[in-house]
Amino acid sequence: MSVIYVDNNATTQVAPEVIEEMLPYFNEFYGNPSSMHSFGGQVGRKLIQARADVAALIGAAPEEIIFTSCGTESDSTAIRAAIESYPDKKHIITSRVEHPAVKNLFEYLSKNGYRVTFVPVDRQGRLDLDYLYKNLSDDTAIVSIMWANNESGVIFPVEEISRTVREHGVVFHTDAVQAIGKIPIDLKNIGIDMLSLSGHKFHGPKGIGALYVRKGTKFFPFLIGGHQESGRRGGTENVASIIGLGKVSQLAAAHLKKDITRVKELRDKLENELLKRVPSALINGDSKNRLPNTSSIAFEYVEGESILLMMDEFGICASSGSACTSGSLEPSHVLRAMGVPFTAAHGSIRFSLSIYNTTEEIDFIIEKLPPIIERLREMSPFWKEQKSTS
């Protein structure tokens, strides 16, 4: 059975061009880029090119890029660097809908001497900017707000936020893991101090990420060891994956505008047809300000896990807005923060598309999913109760 993969916010297929670029660095060019000999030196030059390619994708300078193992390491490095740079400041700010890479670290810090402000969102997943700004103070060490939400796809106004935060002399970090390769980003004239990205979210390999650190930003390394990354991140470089990240950055920069248009057309077709064919279905998130590939649809009165299992029988891979915790199902922290009703949050499915999805695949989902929802609702006491009272 062929797979129809619409779970690209979880991870993506590695682009064939990226694999081809990486392969020689596993066996043919295996030298250590830090070595003095020419065999290692040729690898070192390839890393220089990769750093330049990643920088070009986001409008940065090559020396502002630090290679890491993943988005989570980039997030932790940025946040810990800020609090170490300003040890007397004990207040930090983030949103209620951050990825666990940021959310869980802030919760940990809240138990270890830091006062945390979690900025709320509205029903459409939009950030309460007034709440954020009024909580800025001389005691704030860092504000960390994601560029785009991994579940709803809602894009936050990080450019505006960065300007205001900078006016208060506070470090601003953004987790841009879901935004890179999906929307244009140019940091040249934006007051962002640090930005995290991850290769496997836009057709690069797993196990490689990067952290942008703006020139002049105070910085303390998270991994202390050798001289790698100009002393900012110790450890022998993950050569093949860094080269892969450079290549996928080239591809994204060259094809971003065309890819955005095509993927958004597929996303919109999927949404419009499902909303037309399935009653009591609604979009989670700001429909006007979302990532072009992401659609979180709530199918009321059914369980998301049941939908996923039945779609899986047809080879359709998506994800749910619920998480299995200690044997009981509860909606994700993102949907709870958005105030999505209980009957909708439990039946929320996230479809996240990529450049490799086709019109035929979208048509297949549109054909198979409505009967699945109808079948599950026939077994749902909530749906029966709703019908009897309507």
GROMACS .gro file of C-alpha atoms in nm:
model
  390
    1MET     CA    1   0.000   0.000   0.000
    2SER     CA    2   0.138   0.339  -0.097
    3VAL     CA    3   0.175   0.605   0.170
    4ILE     CA    4   0.011   0.946   0.149
    5TYR     CA    5   0.218   1.154   0.386
    6VAL     CA    6   0.057   1.473   0.515
    7ASP     CA    7   0.244   1.495   0.847
    8ASN     CA    8   0.525   1.719   0.729
    9ASN     CA    9   0.527   1.942   1.037
   10ALA     CA   10   0.649   1.633   1.224
   11THR     CA   11   0.926   1.555   0.975
   12THR     CA   12   0.983   1.561   0.601
   13GLN     CA   13   1.121   1.343   0.327
   14VAL     CA   14   1.487   1.423   0.263
   15ALA     CA   15   1.517   1.576  -0.083
   16PRO     CA   16   1.696   1.346  -0.332
   17GLU     CA   17   1.938   1.627  -0.418
   18VAL     CA   18   2.030   1.654  -0.050
   19ILE     CA   19   2.099   1.281  -0.018
   20GLU     CA   20   2.319   1.293  -0.329
   21GLU     CA   21   2.514   1.585  -0.185
   22MET     CA   22   2.566   1.413   0.150
   23LEU     CA   23   2.671   1.063   0.041
   24PRO     CA   24   3.037   1.129  -0.051
   25TYR     CA   25   3.102   1.264   0.299
   26PHE     CA   26   3.027   0.929   0.461
   27ASN     CA   27   3.298   0.736   0.277
   28GLU     CA   28   3.497   0.926   0.015
   29PHE     CA   29   3.561   1.258   0.192
   30TYR     CA   30   3.565   1.147   0.554
   31GLY     CA   31   3.836   1.380   0.685
   32ASN     CA   32   3.797   1.591   0.999
   33PRO     CA   33   3.733   1.951   0.888
   34SER     CA   34   3.954   2.075   1.174
   35SER     CA   35   4.261   1.886   1.052
   36MET     CA   36   4.560   2.072   0.909
   37HIS     CA   37   4.605   1.841   0.609
   38SER     CA   38   4.441   1.905   0.274
   39PHE     CA   39   4.225   1.593   0.298
   40GLY     CA   40   4.045   1.744   0.597
   41GLY     CA   41   4.075   2.094   0.457
   42GLN     CA   42   3.856   2.016   0.157
   43VAL     CA   43   3.582   1.910   0.400
   44GLY     CA   44   3.630   2.230   0.597
   45ARG     CA   45   3.577   2.436   0.283
   46LYS     CA   46   3.252   2.252   0.219
   47LEU     CA   47   3.131   2.347   0.567
   48ILE     CA   48   3.213   2.710   0.494
   49GLN     CA   49   2.990   2.691   0.186
   50ALA     CA   50   2.709   2.524   0.383
   51ARG     CA   51   2.724   2.796   0.648
   52ALA     CA   52   2.697   3.061   0.378
   53ASP     CA   53   2.398   2.885   0.220
   54VAL     CA   54   2.208   2.862   0.549
   55ALA     CA   55   2.285   3.228   0.620
   56ALA     CA   56   2.166   3.335   0.275
   57LEU     CA   57   1.830   3.159   0.324
   58ILE     CA   58   1.745   3.376   0.625
   59GLY     CA   59   1.928   3.697   0.533
   60ALA     CA   60   2.211   3.655   0.785
   61ALA     CA   61   2.589   3.668   0.773
   62PRO     CA   62   2.774   3.334   0.773
   63GLU     CA   63   2.951   3.414   1.099
   64GLU     CA   64   2.609   3.453   1.265
   65ILE     CA   65   2.528   3.082   1.208
   66ILE     CA   66   2.611   2.812   1.465
   67PHE     CA   67   2.547   2.451   1.366
   68THR     CA   68   2.369   2.238   1.630
   69SER     CA   69   2.218   1.892   1.649
   70CYS     CA   70   1.852   1.999   1.623
   71GLY     CA   71   1.595   2.269   1.689
   72THR     CA   72   1.567   2.172   2.054
   73GLU     CA   73   1.939   2.224   2.111
   74SER     CA   74   1.919   2.558   1.932
   75ASP     CA   75   1.630   2.666   2.156
   76SER     CA   76   1.802   2.558   2.476
   77THR     CA   77   2.129   2.721   2.369
   78ALA     CA   78   1.959   3.054   2.296
   79ILE     CA   79   1.753   3.066   2.615
   80ARG     CA   80   2.033   2.955   2.844
   81ALA     CA   81   2.277   3.194   2.676
   82ALA     CA   82   2.043   3.484   2.753
   83ILE     CA   83   1.992   3.399   3.119
   84GLU     CA   84   2.365   3.342   3.168
   85SER     CA   85   2.441   3.673   2.998
   86TYR     CA   86   2.206   3.857   3.236
   87PRO     CA   87   2.230   3.660   3.564
   88ASP     CA   88   2.064   3.936   3.770
   89LYS     CA   89   1.746   3.927   3.560
   90LYS     CA   90   1.498   3.668   3.682
   91HIS     CA   91   1.197   3.723   3.455
   92ILE     CA   92   1.142   3.548   3.121
   93ILE     CA   93   0.853   3.557   2.872
   94THR     CA   94   0.714   3.305   2.625
   95SER     CA   95   0.374   3.207   2.483
   96ARG     CA   96   0.128   2.942   2.598
   97VAL     CA   97   0.150   2.761   2.263
   98GLU     CA   98   0.524   2.707   2.225
   99HIS     CA   99   0.671   2.376   2.114
  100PRO     CA  100   0.776   2.158   2.411
  101ALA     CA  101   1.139   2.241   2.329
  102VAL     CA  102   1.069   2.590   2.466
  103LYS     CA  103   0.763   2.530   2.684
  104ASN     CA  104   0.920   2.257   2.896
  105LEU     CA  105   1.243   2.450   2.946
  106PHE     CA  106   1.051   2.755   3.067
  107GLU     CA  107   0.850   2.537   3.303
  108TYR     CA  108   1.176   2.392   3.436
  109LEU     CA  109   1.319   2.741   3.485
  110SER     CA  110   1.001   2.849   3.667
  111LYS     CA  111   1.087   2.589   3.933
  112ASN     CA  112   1.446   2.706   3.953
  113GLY     CA  113   1.436   3.072   4.045
  114TYR     CA  114   1.274   3.235   3.740
  115ARG     CA  115   0.943   3.415   3.713
  116VAL     CA  116   0.778   3.316   3.385
  117THR     CA  117   0.509   3.505   3.196
  118PHE     CA  118   0.313   3.284   2.955
  119VAL     CA  119   0.144   3.505   2.696
  120PRO     CA  120  -0.209   3.385   2.606
  121VAL     CA  121  -0.364   3.348   2.261
  122ASP     CA  122  -0.721   3.401   2.145
  123ARG     CA  123  -0.962   3.151   1.988
  124GLN     CA  124  -0.789   3.197   1.650
  125GLY     CA  125  -0.447   3.127   1.802
  126ARG     CA  126  -0.337   3.492   1.776
  127LEU     CA  127  -0.099   3.623   2.039
  128ASP     CA  128  -0.214   3.882   2.295
  129LEU     CA  129   0.048   4.146   2.215
  130ASP     CA  130  -0.078   4.394   2.474
  131TYR     CA  131  -0.032   4.133   2.746
  132LEU     CA  132   0.320   4.062   2.622
  133TYR     CA  133   0.426   4.426   2.609
  134LYS     CA  134   0.283   4.526   2.947
  135ASN     CA  135   0.480   4.243   3.110
  136LEU     CA  136   0.816   4.360   2.976
  137SER     CA  137   1.033   4.502   3.254
  138ASP     CA  138   1.390   4.584   3.348
  139ASP     CA  139   1.403   4.237   3.507
  140THR     CA  140   1.323   4.055   3.180
  141ALA     CA  141   1.617   3.851   3.049
  142ILE     CA  142   1.462   3.707   2.734
  143VAL     CA  143   1.144   3.689   2.531
  144SER     CA  144   1.109   3.368   2.328
  145ILE     CA  145   0.816   3.357   2.085
  146MET     CA  146   0.783   3.106   1.800
  147TRP     CA  147   0.758   3.238   1.445
  148ALA     CA  148   0.483   2.992   1.347
  149ASN     CA  149   0.290   2.739   1.549
  150ASN     CA  150   0.352   2.374   1.470
  151GLU     CA  151  -0.011   2.267   1.528
  152SER     CA  152  -0.233   2.551   1.405
  153GLY     CA  153   0.015   2.695   1.157
  154VAL     CA  154  -0.063   3.047   1.288
  155ILE     CA  155   0.216   3.293   1.211
  156PHE     CA  156   0.307   3.535   1.488
  157PRO     CA  157   0.414   3.898   1.417
  158VAL     CA  158   0.773   3.841   1.528
  159GLU     CA  159   0.903   4.140   1.333
  160GLU     CA  160   0.679   4.377   1.530
  161ILE     CA  161   0.749   4.194   1.857
  162SER     CA  162   1.125   4.209   1.804
  163ARG     CA  163   1.114   4.586   1.757
  164THR     CA  164   0.922   4.647   2.078
  165VAL     CA  165   1.129   4.399   2.279
  166ARG     CA  166   1.449   4.556   2.153
  167GLU     CA  167   1.329   4.902   2.255
  168HIS     CA  168   1.316   4.766   2.612
  169GLY     CA  169   1.671   4.632   2.585
  170VAL     CA  170   1.555   4.269   2.617
  171VAL     CA  171   1.695   3.974   2.421
  172PHE     CA  172   1.449   3.832   2.167
  173HIS     CA  173   1.462   3.471   2.046
  174THR     CA  174   1.230   3.302   1.800
  175ASP     CA  175   1.182   2.932   1.736
  176ALA     CA  176   1.147   2.942   1.356
  177VAL     CA  177   1.164   2.566   1.308
  178GLN     CA  178   0.823   2.550   1.138
  179ALA     CA  179   0.866   2.872   0.941
  180ILE     CA  180   1.197   2.810   0.764
  181GLY     CA  181   1.148   2.692   0.407
  182LYS     CA  182   0.775   2.771   0.417
  183ILE     CA  183   0.765   3.150   0.426
  184PRO     CA  184   1.022   3.415   0.326
  185ILE     CA  185   1.249   3.525   0.612
  186ASP     CA  186   1.501   3.808   0.591
  187LEU     CA  187   1.675   3.904   0.915
  188LYS     CA  188   1.874   4.195   0.773
  189ASN     CA  189   1.641   4.463   0.908
  190ILE     CA  190   1.470   4.275   1.192
  191GLY     CA  191   1.568   4.310   1.558
  192ILE     CA  192   1.580   3.936   1.626
  193ASP     CA  193   1.877   3.841   1.844
  194MET     CA  194   1.859   3.463   1.807
  195LEU     CA  195   1.667   3.225   1.580
  196SER     CA  196   1.641   2.845   1.581
  197LEU     CA  197   1.594   2.618   1.280
  198SER     CA  198   1.600   2.245   1.209
  199GLY     CA  199   1.693   2.065   0.887
  200HIS     CA  200   1.441   1.783   0.896
  201LYS     CA  201   1.144   2.022   0.889
  202PHE     CA  202   1.218   2.138   0.533
  203HIS     CA  203   1.355   1.832   0.353
  204GLY     CA  204   1.697   1.817   0.513
  205PRO     CA  205   1.833   1.535   0.729
  206LYS     CA  206   1.742   1.469   1.091
  207GLY     CA  207   2.000   1.546   1.359
  208ILE     CA  208   2.111   1.883   1.227
  209GLY     CA  209   1.995   2.232   1.321
  210ALA     CA  210   2.131   2.581   1.340
  211LEU     CA  211   2.115   2.883   1.567
  212TYR     CA  212   2.138   3.235   1.432
  213VAL     CA  213   2.305   3.474   1.677
  214ARG     CA  214   2.300   3.837   1.569
  215LYS     CA  215   2.634   4.015   1.573
  216GLY     CA  216   2.685   4.188   1.906
  217THR     CA  217   2.447   3.963   2.100
  218LYS     CA  218   2.590   3.840   2.429
  219PHE     CA  219   2.646   3.466   2.408
  220PHE     CA  220   2.754   3.176   2.627
  221PRO     CA  221   2.801   2.829   2.472
  222PHE     CA  222   2.572   2.548   2.579
  223LEU     CA  223   2.816   2.272   2.481
  224ILE     CA  224   3.163   2.357   2.605
  225GLY     CA  225   3.454   2.168   2.454
  226GLY     CA  226   3.673   2.222   2.152
  227HIS     CA  227   3.721   2.517   1.922
  228GLN     CA  228   3.447   2.416   1.676
  229GLU     CA  229   3.193   2.677   1.569
  230SER     CA  230   3.440   2.947   1.675
  231GLY     CA  231   3.426   2.818   2.032
  232ARG     CA  232   3.049   2.859   2.049
  233ARG     CA  233   2.953   2.489   2.026
  234GLY     CA  234   3.206   2.220   2.108
  235GLY     CA  235   3.210   1.880   1.938
  236THR     CA  236   3.327   1.739   1.605
  237GLU     CA  237   3.101   1.865   1.330
  238ASN     CA  238   2.827   1.643   1.185
  239VAL     CA  239   2.981   1.695   0.844
  240ALA     CA  240   2.743   1.512   0.609
  241SER     CA  241   2.434   1.656   0.776
  242ILE     CA  242   2.573   2.010   0.777
  243ILE     CA  243   2.639   1.975   0.405
  244GLY     CA  244   2.284   1.844   0.365
  245LEU     CA  245   2.147   2.145   0.552
  246GLY     CA  246   2.343   2.373   0.323
  247LYS     CA  247   2.206   2.202   0.015
  248VAL     CA  248   1.844   2.210   0.129
  249SER     CA  249   1.888   2.579   0.213
  250GLN     CA  250   1.999   2.636  -0.147
  251LEU     CA  251   1.693   2.452  -0.276
  252ALA     CA  252   1.453   2.639  -0.047
  253ALA     CA  253   1.597   2.976  -0.144
  254ALA     CA  254   1.570   2.897  -0.516
  255HIS     CA  255   1.216   2.754  -0.518
  256LEU     CA  256   1.038   2.906  -0.217
  257LYS     CA  257   0.795   3.136  -0.399
  258LYS     CA  258   0.682   2.869  -0.646
  259ASP     CA  259   0.657   2.601  -0.377
  260ILE     CA  260   0.453   2.822  -0.145
  261THR     CA  261   0.195   2.888  -0.416
  262ARG     CA  262   0.153   2.525  -0.515
  263VAL     CA  263   0.139   2.384  -0.162
  264LYS     CA  264  -0.111   2.649  -0.051
  265GLU     CA  265  -0.338   2.560  -0.344
  266LEU     CA  266  -0.337   2.195  -0.237
  267ARG     CA  267  -0.398   2.290   0.127
  268ASP     CA  268  -0.689   2.515   0.037
  269LYS     CA  269  -0.844   2.249  -0.185
  270LEU     CA  270  -0.826   1.996   0.096
  271GLU     CA  271  -0.981   2.235   0.347
  272ASN     CA  272  -1.257   2.364   0.123
  273GLU     CA  273  -1.370   2.020   0.011
  274LEU     CA  274  -1.364   1.868   0.359
  275LEU     CA  275  -1.555   2.159   0.510
  276LYS     CA  276  -1.809   2.130   0.228
  277ARG     CA  277  -1.856   1.754   0.268
  278VAL     CA  278  -1.835   1.711   0.645
  279PRO     CA  279  -2.085   1.890   0.872
  280SER     CA  280  -1.971   2.029   1.208
  281ALA     CA  281  -1.611   2.072   1.093
  282LEU     CA  282  -1.410   2.387   1.152
  283ILE     CA  283  -1.060   2.529   1.110
  284ASN     CA  284  -0.843   2.575   1.418
  285GLY     CA  285  -0.645   2.895   1.383
  286ASP     CA  286  -0.632   3.222   1.197
  287SER     CA  287  -0.736   3.131   0.842
  288LYS     CA  288  -0.573   3.446   0.700
  289ASN     CA  289  -0.236   3.426   0.870
  290ARG     CA  290  -0.115   3.067   0.862
  291LEU     CA  291   0.167   2.867   0.714
  292PRO     CA  292   0.074   2.776   0.356
  293ASN     CA  293   0.113   2.403   0.420
  294THR     CA  294  -0.076   2.363   0.749
  295SER     CA  295  -0.440   2.289   0.822
  296SER     CA  296  -0.579   2.192   1.162
  297ILE     CA  297  -0.938   2.079   1.117
  298ALA     CA  298  -1.168   1.992   1.406
  299PHE     CA  299  -1.426   1.723   1.332
  300GLU     CA  300  -1.667   1.762   1.620
  301TYR     CA  301  -1.800   1.476   1.833
  302VAL     CA  302  -1.540   1.213   1.734
  303GLU     CA  303  -1.195   1.113   1.862
  304GLY     CA  304  -0.892   1.219   1.662
  305GLU     CA  305  -0.706   0.897   1.738
  306SER     CA  306  -0.987   0.693   1.584
  307ILE     CA  307  -0.975   0.910   1.272
  308LEU     CA  308  -0.599   0.857   1.243
  309LEU     CA  309  -0.627   0.481   1.281
  310MET     CA  310  -0.894   0.456   1.014
  311MET     CA  311  -0.704   0.686   0.776
  312ASP     CA  312  -0.395   0.475   0.834
  313GLU     CA  313  -0.582   0.177   0.686
  314PHE     CA  314  -0.575   0.372   0.359
  315GLY     CA  315  -0.210   0.471   0.399
  316ILE     CA  316  -0.291   0.831   0.498
  317CYS     CA  317  -0.045   0.969   0.755
  318ALA     CA  318  -0.152   1.278   0.951
  319SER     CA  319  -0.147   1.375   1.320
  320SER     CA  320  -0.395   1.443   1.598
  321GLY     CA  321  -0.456   1.742   1.817
  322SER     CA  322  -0.474   1.516   2.119
  323ALA     CA  323  -0.202   1.345   2.317
  324CYS     CA  324  -0.221   1.015   2.504
  325THR     CA  325  -0.118   1.097   2.860
  326SER     CA  326  -0.120   0.833   3.134
  327GLY     CA  327  -0.377   0.630   2.946
  328SER     CA  328  -0.626   0.915   2.908
  329LEU     CA  329  -0.680   1.140   2.610
  330GLU     CA  330  -0.666   1.513   2.648
  331PRO     CA  331  -0.633   1.788   2.389
  332SER     CA  332  -0.290   1.935   2.322
  333HIS     CA  333  -0.176   2.239   2.519
  334VAL     CA  334  -0.207   2.444   2.199
  335LEU     CA  335  -0.575   2.366   2.147
  336ARG     CA  336  -0.644   2.417   2.518
  337ALA     CA  337  -0.472   2.756   2.510
  338MET     CA  338  -0.682   2.852   2.208
  339GLY     CA  339  -1.000   2.762   2.392
  340VAL     CA  340  -1.111   2.509   2.131
  341PRO     CA  341  -1.429   2.343   2.267
  342PHE     CA  342  -1.395   1.995   2.415
  343THR     CA  343  -1.611   1.839   2.143
  344ALA     CA  344  -1.388   1.987   1.871
  345ALA     CA  345  -1.044   1.960   2.030
  346HIS     CA  346  -1.069   1.582   2.066
  347GLY     CA  347  -1.148   1.543   1.697
  348SER     CA  348  -0.880   1.777   1.564
  349ILE     CA  349  -0.653   1.652   1.287
  350ARG     CA  350  -0.347   1.835   1.156
  351PHE     CA  351  -0.269   1.800   0.788
  352SER     CA  352   0.072   1.940   0.696
  353LEU     CA  353   0.166   1.923   0.330
  354SER     CA  354   0.496   1.941   0.143
  355ILE     CA  355   0.629   1.997  -0.208
  356TYR     CA  356   0.606   1.623  -0.270
  357ASN     CA  357   0.229   1.599  -0.222
  358THR     CA  358   0.016   1.570  -0.535
  359THR     CA  359  -0.334   1.666  -0.643
  360GLU     CA  360  -0.418   1.295  -0.670
  361GLU     CA  361  -0.323   1.241  -0.306
  362ILE     CA  362  -0.541   1.530  -0.192
  363ASP     CA  363  -0.831   1.393  -0.397
  364PHE     CA  364  -0.783   1.054  -0.230
  365ILE     CA  365  -0.803   1.208   0.119
  366ILE     CA  366  -1.113   1.404   0.019
  367GLU     CA  367  -1.273   1.079  -0.102
  368LYS     CA  368  -1.186   0.863   0.199
  369LEU     CA  369  -1.213   1.093   0.500
  370PRO     CA  370  -1.581   1.202   0.499
  371PRO     CA  371  -1.709   0.840   0.518
  372ILE     CA  372  -1.466   0.779   0.806
  373ILE     CA  373  -1.610   1.074   1.000
  374GLU     CA  374  -1.966   0.962   0.924
  375ARG     CA  375  -1.893   0.609   1.045
  376LEU     CA  376  -1.733   0.729   1.368
  377ARG     CA  377  -2.017   0.968   1.440
  378GLU     CA  378  -2.265   0.686   1.409
  379MET     CA  379  -2.086   0.530   1.707
  380SER     CA  380  -2.045   0.856   1.901
  381PRO     CA  381  -2.283   0.926   2.193
  382PHE     CA  382  -2.187   1.294   2.169
  383TRP     CA  383  -2.297   1.310   1.806
  384LYS     CA  384  -2.625   1.132   1.883
  385GLU     CA  385  -2.691   1.374   2.169
  386GLN     CA  386  -2.612   1.672   1.948
  387LYS     CA  387  -2.848   1.548   1.675
  388SER     CA  388  -3.129   1.487   1.921
  389THR     CA  389  -3.109   1.842   2.057
  390SER     CA  390  -3.061   2.021   1.724
   0.00000   0.00000   0.00000
